[in-house]
Amino acid sequence: MDPDPVAHVVNAVIQARASSTRLPGKVLRPLAGRSVLGWVVRAAASSPGIDNVVVATSTEADDDAVAEEAARHGALVARGPLDDVLARFAVAAELYPADAVVRLTADCPLLDSELIGQLVTLWRARPSLDYLSTTLVRTLPRGFDAELVRAGVLAEQVEIARGADREHVTSGIYSRPEKYACSGVVVSPPADDLRVTLDTVEDWSVIEGVVAELGDRVGAWREVVAILRSLPDLATLNQHIEQKKVAR
């Protein structure tokens, strides 16, 4: 057992950019008094065990507003190539060293802080694990995605990952369980038929509907699921949306 698990620094790194193809500027959209990015930063900052919150955006002029919004909400900022997300994580790791990184995306405003904290707690109890996530076996709605990667493994991916694995950051890890020690969090009852990530106008309608019920606060995944189960007409608005696949 690790003698001093508290000594491990764990940073949350949120990837964010303004130039989304399906819904441009989505991370800066106002949602109940704060931006979508502001919701994600708040959830990350309130997660048990997270030491620093970093927003990793690009060096493009379009993302100056993203960097400013991140800083306004108290996050640290790292900037790197637009089309090489993994390189942005490398910049974040260099500027703000940590023993492990929790990868979050800025299009998931309803993230559950306790779920993120659960990943950190599990890893600190067993820091030999290379990768933990809420998506290894998906039982949660899409939009509660969080992944923890050991720093050494992330550094290795920066050196060896190619193609789509650089865009998706962690796909070169969880797709190789024979090489990397992976673990995950599953919930019951499963609710993976639901979707609260932000990619389309239909997604926006669903998220606005949930927030109208939830209010401007960090919620819990069970609360969000209960809201959507009680409002089936809302929940079905975006069920036809297909998530982009990892092209390998």
Short mmCIF file of N, CA and C in Angstrom, two decimals, residues 17-148:
data_model
loop_
_atom_site.label_atom_id
_atom_site.label_comp_id
_atom_site.label_asym_id
_atom_site.label_seq_id
_atom_site.Cartn_x
_atom_site.Cartn_y
_atom_site.Cartn_z
N ARG A 17 -11.87 24.38 -26.78
CA ARG A 17 -11.57 25.20 -27.95
C ARG A 17 -12.86 25.86 -28.42
N ALA A 18 -12.71 26.98 -29.11
CA ALA A 18 -13.88 27.71 -29.60
C ALA A 18 -14.40 27.16 -30.92
N SER A 19 -13.53 26.48 -31.67
CA SER A 19 -13.85 26.13 -33.07
C SER A 19 -14.47 24.75 -33.21
N SER A 20 -15.48 24.46 -32.43
CA SER A 20 -16.21 23.20 -32.59
C SER A 20 -16.88 23.16 -33.96
N THR A 21 -16.83 22.01 -34.62
CA THR A 21 -17.37 21.93 -35.98
C THR A 21 -18.90 21.90 -35.98
N ARG A 22 -19.50 21.20 -35.01
CA ARG A 22 -20.96 21.04 -35.02
C ARG A 22 -21.69 22.18 -34.32
N LEU A 23 -21.04 22.78 -33.31
CA LEU A 23 -21.68 23.86 -32.57
C LEU A 23 -20.60 24.87 -32.15
N PRO A 24 -20.16 25.72 -33.09
CA PRO A 24 -19.06 26.65 -32.82
C PRO A 24 -19.33 27.53 -31.59
N GLY A 25 -18.27 27.73 -30.81
CA GLY A 25 -18.37 28.60 -29.64
C GLY A 25 -19.15 28.02 -28.48
N LYS A 26 -19.41 26.71 -28.52
CA LYS A 26 -20.30 26.11 -27.52
C LYS A 26 -19.79 26.26 -26.09
N VAL A 27 -18.47 26.22 -25.89
CA VAL A 27 -17.94 26.24 -24.51
C VAL A 27 -18.10 27.62 -23.86
N LEU A 28 -18.37 28.65 -24.70
CA LEU A 28 -18.54 30.00 -24.17
C LEU A 28 -20.02 30.40 -24.07
N ARG A 29 -20.91 29.50 -24.43
CA ARG A 29 -22.35 29.81 -24.34
C ARG A 29 -22.76 30.06 -22.89
N PRO A 30 -23.61 31.06 -22.66
CA PRO A 30 -24.08 31.32 -21.30
C PRO A 30 -25.13 30.29 -20.89
N LEU A 31 -24.98 29.77 -19.69
CA LEU A 31 -25.90 28.77 -19.16
C LEU A 31 -26.20 29.11 -17.70
N ALA A 32 -27.39 29.65 -17.46
CA ALA A 32 -27.83 30.00 -16.11
C ALA A 32 -26.82 30.91 -15.39
N GLY A 33 -26.33 31.90 -16.11
CA GLY A 33 -25.50 32.91 -15.45
C GLY A 33 -24.01 32.71 -15.54
N ARG A 34 -23.57 31.59 -16.10
CA ARG A 34 -22.12 31.40 -16.31
C ARG A 34 -21.93 30.64 -17.61
N SER A 35 -20.73 30.65 -18.14
CA SER A 35 -20.49 29.96 -19.40
C SER A 35 -20.45 28.45 -19.18
N VAL A 36 -20.62 27.71 -20.27
CA VAL A 36 -20.48 26.25 -20.20
C VAL A 36 -19.12 25.89 -19.62
N LEU A 37 -18.06 26.57 -20.10
CA LEU A 37 -16.72 26.33 -19.56
C LEU A 37 -16.68 26.62 -18.06
N GLY A 38 -17.35 27.68 -17.65
CA GLY A 38 -17.41 28.01 -16.22
C GLY A 38 -18.03 26.90 -15.39
N TRP A 39 -19.05 26.24 -15.93
CA TRP A 39 -19.66 25.10 -15.24
C TRP A 39 -18.64 23.98 -15.06
N VAL A 40 -17.86 23.70 -16.11
CA VAL A 40 -16.90 22.60 -16.05
C VAL A 40 -15.78 22.93 -15.07
N VAL A 41 -15.27 24.16 -15.13
CA VAL A 41 -14.21 24.57 -14.19
C VAL A 41 -14.71 24.45 -12.75
N ARG A 42 -15.93 24.90 -12.50
CA ARG A 42 -16.48 24.81 -11.14
C ARG A 42 -16.59 23.37 -10.66
N ALA A 43 -17.07 22.48 -11.53
CA ALA A 43 -17.19 21.07 -11.15
C ALA A 43 -15.82 20.47 -10.83
N ALA A 44 -14.83 20.79 -11.67
CA ALA A 44 -13.49 20.26 -11.45
C ALA A 44 -12.89 20.80 -10.16
N ALA A 45 -13.06 22.09 -9.92
CA ALA A 45 -12.47 22.72 -8.73
C ALA A 45 -13.10 22.20 -7.44
N SER A 46 -14.36 21.79 -7.51
CA SER A 46 -15.04 21.30 -6.31
C SER A 46 -14.91 19.79 -6.14
N SER A 47 -14.15 19.13 -7.00
CA SER A 47 -13.98 17.68 -6.91
C SER A 47 -12.97 17.33 -5.82
N PRO A 48 -13.32 16.44 -4.90
CA PRO A 48 -12.40 16.04 -3.84
C PRO A 48 -11.10 15.46 -4.41
N GLY A 49 -9.98 15.95 -3.92
CA GLY A 49 -8.69 15.40 -4.32
C GLY A 49 -8.02 16.06 -5.50
N ILE A 50 -8.70 16.99 -6.15
CA ILE A 50 -8.08 17.72 -7.27
C ILE A 50 -7.26 18.88 -6.73
N ASP A 51 -5.99 18.95 -7.14
CA ASP A 51 -5.09 19.99 -6.63
C ASP A 51 -5.14 21.27 -7.45
N ASN A 52 -5.16 21.14 -8.78
CA ASN A 52 -5.19 22.31 -9.66
C ASN A 52 -6.11 22.02 -10.83
N VAL A 53 -6.74 23.07 -11.33
CA VAL A 53 -7.58 22.95 -12.52
C VAL A 53 -6.92 23.73 -13.64
N VAL A 54 -6.66 23.06 -14.75
CA VAL A 54 -5.97 23.65 -15.90
C VAL A 54 -6.89 23.55 -17.12
N VAL A 55 -7.04 24.63 -17.84
CA VAL A 55 -7.75 24.58 -19.12
C VAL A 55 -6.70 24.56 -20.23
N ALA A 56 -6.74 23.51 -21.04
CA ALA A 56 -5.79 23.35 -22.14
C ALA A 56 -6.49 23.75 -23.44
N THR A 57 -6.14 24.91 -23.94
CA THR A 57 -6.74 25.39 -25.19
C THR A 57 -5.64 25.61 -26.23
N SER A 58 -6.01 26.12 -27.38
CA SER A 58 -5.02 26.26 -28.45
C SER A 58 -4.38 27.65 -28.44
N THR A 59 -3.37 27.78 -29.25
CA THR A 59 -2.68 29.07 -29.40
C THR A 59 -3.34 29.93 -30.48
N GLU A 60 -4.41 29.45 -31.09
CA GLU A 60 -5.11 30.22 -32.12
C GLU A 60 -5.79 31.45 -31.51
N ALA A 61 -5.90 32.50 -32.31
CA ALA A 61 -6.53 33.73 -31.83
C ALA A 61 -7.97 33.50 -31.39
N ASP A 62 -8.66 32.56 -32.07
CA ASP A 62 -10.04 32.23 -31.71
C ASP A 62 -10.16 31.80 -30.25
N ASP A 63 -9.08 31.23 -29.73
CA ASP A 63 -9.14 30.69 -28.37
C ASP A 63 -8.61 31.64 -27.31
N ASP A 64 -8.30 32.88 -27.69
CA ASP A 64 -7.95 33.89 -26.68
C ASP A 64 -9.11 34.06 -25.70
N ALA A 65 -10.34 34.06 -26.24
CA ALA A 65 -11.52 34.23 -25.38
C ALA A 65 -11.69 33.04 -24.43
N VAL A 66 -11.33 31.84 -24.90
CA VAL A 66 -11.40 30.66 -24.05
C VAL A 66 -10.40 30.78 -22.90
N ALA A 67 -9.18 31.20 -23.22
CA ALA A 67 -8.15 31.37 -22.19
C ALA A 67 -8.58 32.43 -21.17
N GLU A 68 -9.14 33.52 -21.66
CA GLU A 68 -9.60 34.59 -20.75
C GLU A 68 -10.74 34.11 -19.85
N GLU A 69 -11.66 33.36 -20.42
CA GLU A 69 -12.79 32.86 -19.64
C GLU A 69 -12.32 31.85 -18.59
N ALA A 70 -11.36 31.01 -18.96
CA ALA A 70 -10.81 30.05 -18.01
C ALA A 70 -10.18 30.77 -16.81
N ALA A 71 -9.36 31.77 -17.11
CA ALA A 71 -8.71 32.53 -16.04
C ALA A 71 -9.73 33.27 -15.19
N ARG A 72 -10.78 33.77 -15.81
CA ARG A 72 -11.82 34.49 -15.07
C ARG A 72 -12.49 33.60 -14.03
N HIS A 73 -12.56 32.32 -14.33
CA HIS A 73 -13.17 31.37 -13.40
C HIS A 73 -12.15 30.72 -12.46
N GLY A 74 -10.92 31.23 -12.49
CA GLY A 74 -9.92 30.77 -11.53
C GLY A 74 -9.08 29.59 -11.97
N ALA A 75 -9.19 29.20 -13.24
CA ALA A 75 -8.39 28.07 -13.72
C ALA A 75 -7.04 28.54 -14.22
N LEU A 76 -6.06 27.65 -14.17
CA LEU A 76 -4.79 27.88 -14.83
C LEU A 76 -4.98 27.62 -16.32
N VAL A 77 -4.08 28.11 -17.14
CA VAL A 77 -4.23 27.99 -18.60
C VAL A 77 -2.95 27.44 -19.22
N ALA A 78 -3.13 26.51 -20.14
CA ALA A 78 -2.02 26.00 -20.96
C ALA A 78 -2.48 26.06 -22.41
N ARG A 79 -1.60 26.47 -23.30
CA ARG A 79 -1.98 26.62 -24.71
C ARG A 79 -0.99 25.90 -25.60
N GLY A 80 -1.54 25.20 -26.60
CA GLY A 80 -0.71 24.43 -27.52
C GLY A 80 -1.40 24.30 -28.86
N PRO A 81 -0.99 23.33 -29.68
CA PRO A 81 -1.52 23.21 -31.04
C PRO A 81 -3.02 22.91 -31.05
N LEU A 82 -3.73 23.52 -32.00
CA LEU A 82 -5.16 23.30 -32.12
C LEU A 82 -5.48 21.84 -32.47
N ASP A 83 -4.74 21.29 -33.42
CA ASP A 83 -5.07 19.97 -33.95
C ASP A 83 -4.30 18.82 -33.29
N ASP A 84 -3.59 19.10 -32.22
CA ASP A 84 -2.86 18.05 -31.49
C ASP A 84 -3.21 18.19 -30.02
N VAL A 85 -4.32 17.60 -29.64
CA VAL A 85 -4.82 17.76 -28.27
C VAL A 85 -3.83 17.17 -27.27
N LEU A 86 -3.23 16.04 -27.62
CA LEU A 86 -2.26 15.42 -26.73
C LEU A 86 -1.08 16.35 -26.45
N ALA A 87 -0.66 17.11 -27.46
CA ALA A 87 0.42 18.07 -27.26
C ALA A 87 0.01 19.16 -26.27
N ARG A 88 -1.27 19.53 -26.28
CA ARG A 88 -1.76 20.50 -25.30
C ARG A 88 -1.67 19.95 -23.89
N PHE A 89 -1.97 18.66 -23.74
CA PHE A 89 -1.84 18.03 -22.43
C PHE A 89 -0.38 17.98 -22.00
N ALA A 90 0.52 17.81 -22.96
CA ALA A 90 1.95 17.82 -22.65
C ALA A 90 2.38 19.19 -22.14
N VAL A 91 1.86 20.26 -22.75
CA VAL A 91 2.16 21.62 -22.29
C VAL A 91 1.63 21.81 -20.86
N ALA A 92 0.41 21.35 -20.62
CA ALA A 92 -0.18 21.47 -19.27
C ALA A 92 0.66 20.72 -18.24
N ALA A 93 1.14 19.53 -18.61
CA ALA A 93 1.94 18.73 -17.69
C ALA A 93 3.29 19.38 -17.41
N GLU A 94 3.83 20.05 -18.43
CA GLU A 94 5.13 20.73 -18.25
C GLU A 94 4.98 21.97 -17.37
N LEU A 95 3.91 22.74 -17.61
CA LEU A 95 3.71 23.97 -16.85
C LEU A 95 3.25 23.70 -15.42
N TYR A 96 2.44 22.66 -15.26
CA TYR A 96 1.84 22.36 -13.95
C TYR A 96 2.01 20.87 -13.66
N PRO A 97 3.20 20.47 -13.21
CA PRO A 97 3.50 19.04 -13.02
C PRO A 97 2.56 18.39 -12.01
N ALA A 98 2.26 17.13 -12.27
CA ALA A 98 1.40 16.35 -11.38
C ALA A 98 1.77 14.88 -11.51
N ASP A 99 1.34 14.09 -10.55
CA ASP A 99 1.58 12.64 -10.59
C ASP A 99 0.53 11.93 -11.43
N ALA A 100 -0.62 12.56 -11.55
CA ALA A 100 -1.69 12.02 -12.41
C ALA A 100 -2.53 13.18 -12.90
N VAL A 101 -3.18 12.97 -14.03
CA VAL A 101 -4.02 13.99 -14.64
C VAL A 101 -5.42 13.43 -14.85
N VAL A 102 -6.43 14.20 -14.47
CA VAL A 102 -7.81 13.85 -14.80
C VAL A 102 -8.19 14.63 -16.05
N ARG A 103 -8.49 13.90 -17.10
CA ARG A 103 -8.88 14.53 -18.37
C ARG A 103 -10.39 14.76 -18.39
N LEU A 104 -10.77 16.02 -18.62
CA LEU A 104 -12.17 16.41 -18.77
C LEU A 104 -12.31 17.18 -20.08
N THR A 105 -13.53 17.24 -20.60
CA THR A 105 -13.78 18.04 -21.80
C THR A 105 -14.76 19.16 -21.47
N ALA A 106 -14.58 20.28 -22.15
CA ALA A 106 -15.34 21.50 -21.81
C ALA A 106 -16.77 21.49 -22.29
N ASP A 107 -17.19 20.40 -22.94
CA ASP A 107 -18.57 20.33 -23.42
C ASP A 107 -19.45 19.45 -22.53
N CYS A 108 -19.04 19.27 -21.28
CA CYS A 108 -19.80 18.47 -20.32
C CYS A 108 -20.11 19.30 -19.07
N PRO A 109 -21.04 20.26 -19.17
CA PRO A 109 -21.26 21.20 -18.07
C PRO A 109 -21.88 20.58 -16.82
N LEU A 110 -22.47 19.39 -16.93
CA LEU A 110 -23.15 18.80 -15.78
C LEU A 110 -22.29 17.78 -15.04
N LEU A 111 -21.00 17.82 -15.25
CA LEU A 111 -20.08 16.88 -14.60
C LEU A 111 -20.34 16.78 -13.09
N ASP A 112 -20.21 15.57 -12.58
CA ASP A 112 -20.45 15.27 -11.17
C ASP A 112 -19.11 15.27 -10.42
N SER A 113 -18.94 16.21 -9.50
CA SER A 113 -17.68 16.33 -8.75
C SER A 113 -17.35 15.08 -7.95
N GLU A 114 -18.38 14.45 -7.40
CA GLU A 114 -18.14 13.26 -6.59
C GLU A 114 -17.61 12.11 -7.44
N LEU A 115 -18.09 11.98 -8.66
CA LEU A 115 -17.56 10.94 -9.55
C LEU A 115 -16.09 11.18 -9.86
N ILE A 116 -15.75 12.43 -10.14
CA ILE A 116 -14.35 12.78 -10.40
C ILE A 116 -13.51 12.46 -9.17
N GLY A 117 -14.01 12.85 -8.00
CA GLY A 117 -13.30 12.56 -6.76
C GLY A 117 -13.13 11.07 -6.50
N GLN A 118 -14.11 10.28 -6.94
CA GLN A 118 -14.04 8.83 -6.77
C GLN A 118 -12.86 8.26 -7.56
N LEU A 119 -12.65 8.75 -8.78
CA LEU A 119 -11.50 8.30 -9.57
C LEU A 119 -10.19 8.62 -8.86
N VAL A 120 -10.10 9.84 -8.31
CA VAL A 120 -8.88 10.25 -7.62
C VAL A 120 -8.63 9.38 -6.40
N THR A 121 -9.67 9.14 -5.62
CA THR A 121 -9.55 8.31 -4.41
C THR A 121 -9.09 6.90 -4.76
N LEU A 122 -9.69 6.32 -5.78
CA LEU A 122 -9.32 4.96 -6.20
C LEU A 122 -7.86 4.92 -6.65
N TRP A 123 -7.43 5.95 -7.41
CA TRP A 123 -6.05 5.94 -7.88
C TRP A 123 -5.06 6.15 -6.74
N ARG A 124 -5.38 7.05 -5.83
CA ARG A 124 -4.46 7.28 -4.71
C ARG A 124 -4.32 6.05 -3.82
N ALA A 125 -5.38 5.23 -3.79
CA ALA A 125 -5.30 3.98 -3.04
C ALA A 125 -4.48 2.93 -3.78
N ARG A 126 -4.39 3.06 -5.10
CA ARG A 126 -3.63 2.11 -5.91
C ARG A 126 -2.96 2.84 -7.07
N PRO A 127 -1.89 3.59 -6.75
CA PRO A 127 -1.26 4.45 -7.76
C PRO A 127 -0.49 3.71 -8.84
N SER A 128 -0.43 2.38 -8.76
CA SER A 128 0.19 1.62 -9.85
C SER A 128 -0.74 1.53 -11.07
N LEU A 129 -2.02 1.86 -10.89
CA LEU A 129 -2.94 1.86 -12.03
C LEU A 129 -2.55 2.93 -13.02
N ASP A 130 -2.61 2.59 -14.30
CA ASP A 130 -2.24 3.54 -15.35
C ASP A 130 -3.40 4.41 -15.78
N TYR A 131 -4.62 3.87 -15.65
CA TYR A 131 -5.78 4.56 -16.23
C TYR A 131 -7.04 4.14 -15.48
N LEU A 132 -7.84 5.14 -15.10
CA LEU A 132 -9.17 4.89 -14.54
C LEU A 132 -10.15 5.81 -15.24
N SER A 133 -11.38 5.33 -15.40
CA SER A 133 -12.36 6.22 -16.03
C SER A 133 -13.79 5.83 -15.66
N THR A 134 -14.70 6.74 -16.01
CA THR A 134 -16.13 6.47 -15.86
C THR A 134 -16.71 5.91 -17.15
N THR A 135 -15.84 5.62 -18.13
CA THR A 135 -16.31 5.22 -19.46
C THR A 135 -15.71 3.90 -19.95
N LEU A 136 -14.86 3.27 -19.17
CA LEU A 136 -14.24 2.03 -19.62
C LEU A 136 -15.32 1.00 -19.95
N VAL A 137 -16.30 0.90 -19.07
CA VAL A 137 -17.57 0.23 -19.37
C VAL A 137 -18.63 1.29 -19.13
N ARG A 138 -19.29 1.74 -20.19
CA ARG A 138 -20.20 2.89 -20.05
C ARG A 138 -21.52 2.48 -19.43
N THR A 139 -21.79 3.01 -18.23
CA THR A 139 -23.09 2.83 -17.58
C THR A 139 -23.72 4.19 -17.26
N LEU A 140 -22.94 5.25 -17.35
CA LEU A 140 -23.41 6.60 -17.08
C LEU A 140 -23.87 7.28 -18.36
N PRO A 141 -24.71 8.31 -18.24
CA PRO A 141 -25.03 9.10 -19.43
C PRO A 141 -23.78 9.71 -20.05
N ARG A 142 -23.77 9.86 -21.35
CA ARG A 142 -22.66 10.57 -22.00
C ARG A 142 -22.72 12.03 -21.55
N GLY A 143 -21.62 12.52 -20.99
CA GLY A 143 -21.60 13.85 -20.42
C GLY A 143 -21.08 13.84 -18.99
N PHE A 144 -20.89 12.62 -18.45
CA PHE A 144 -20.25 12.45 -17.14
C PHE A 144 -18.90 11.78 -17.30
N ASP A 145 -18.26 12.03 -18.44
CA ASP A 145 -17.00 11.36 -18.77
C ASP A 145 -15.83 12.00 -18.04
N ALA A 146 -15.07 11.17 -17.35
CA ALA A 146 -13.85 11.62 -16.67
C ALA A 146 -12.84 10.48 -16.73
N GLU A 147 -11.59 10.82 -17.00
CA GLU A 147 -10.54 9.82 -17.12
C GLU A 147 -9.31 10.27 -16.33
N LEU A 148 -8.71 9.37 -15.58
CA LEU A 148 -7.47 9.68 -14.86
C LEU A 148 -6.34 8.88 -15.49
#
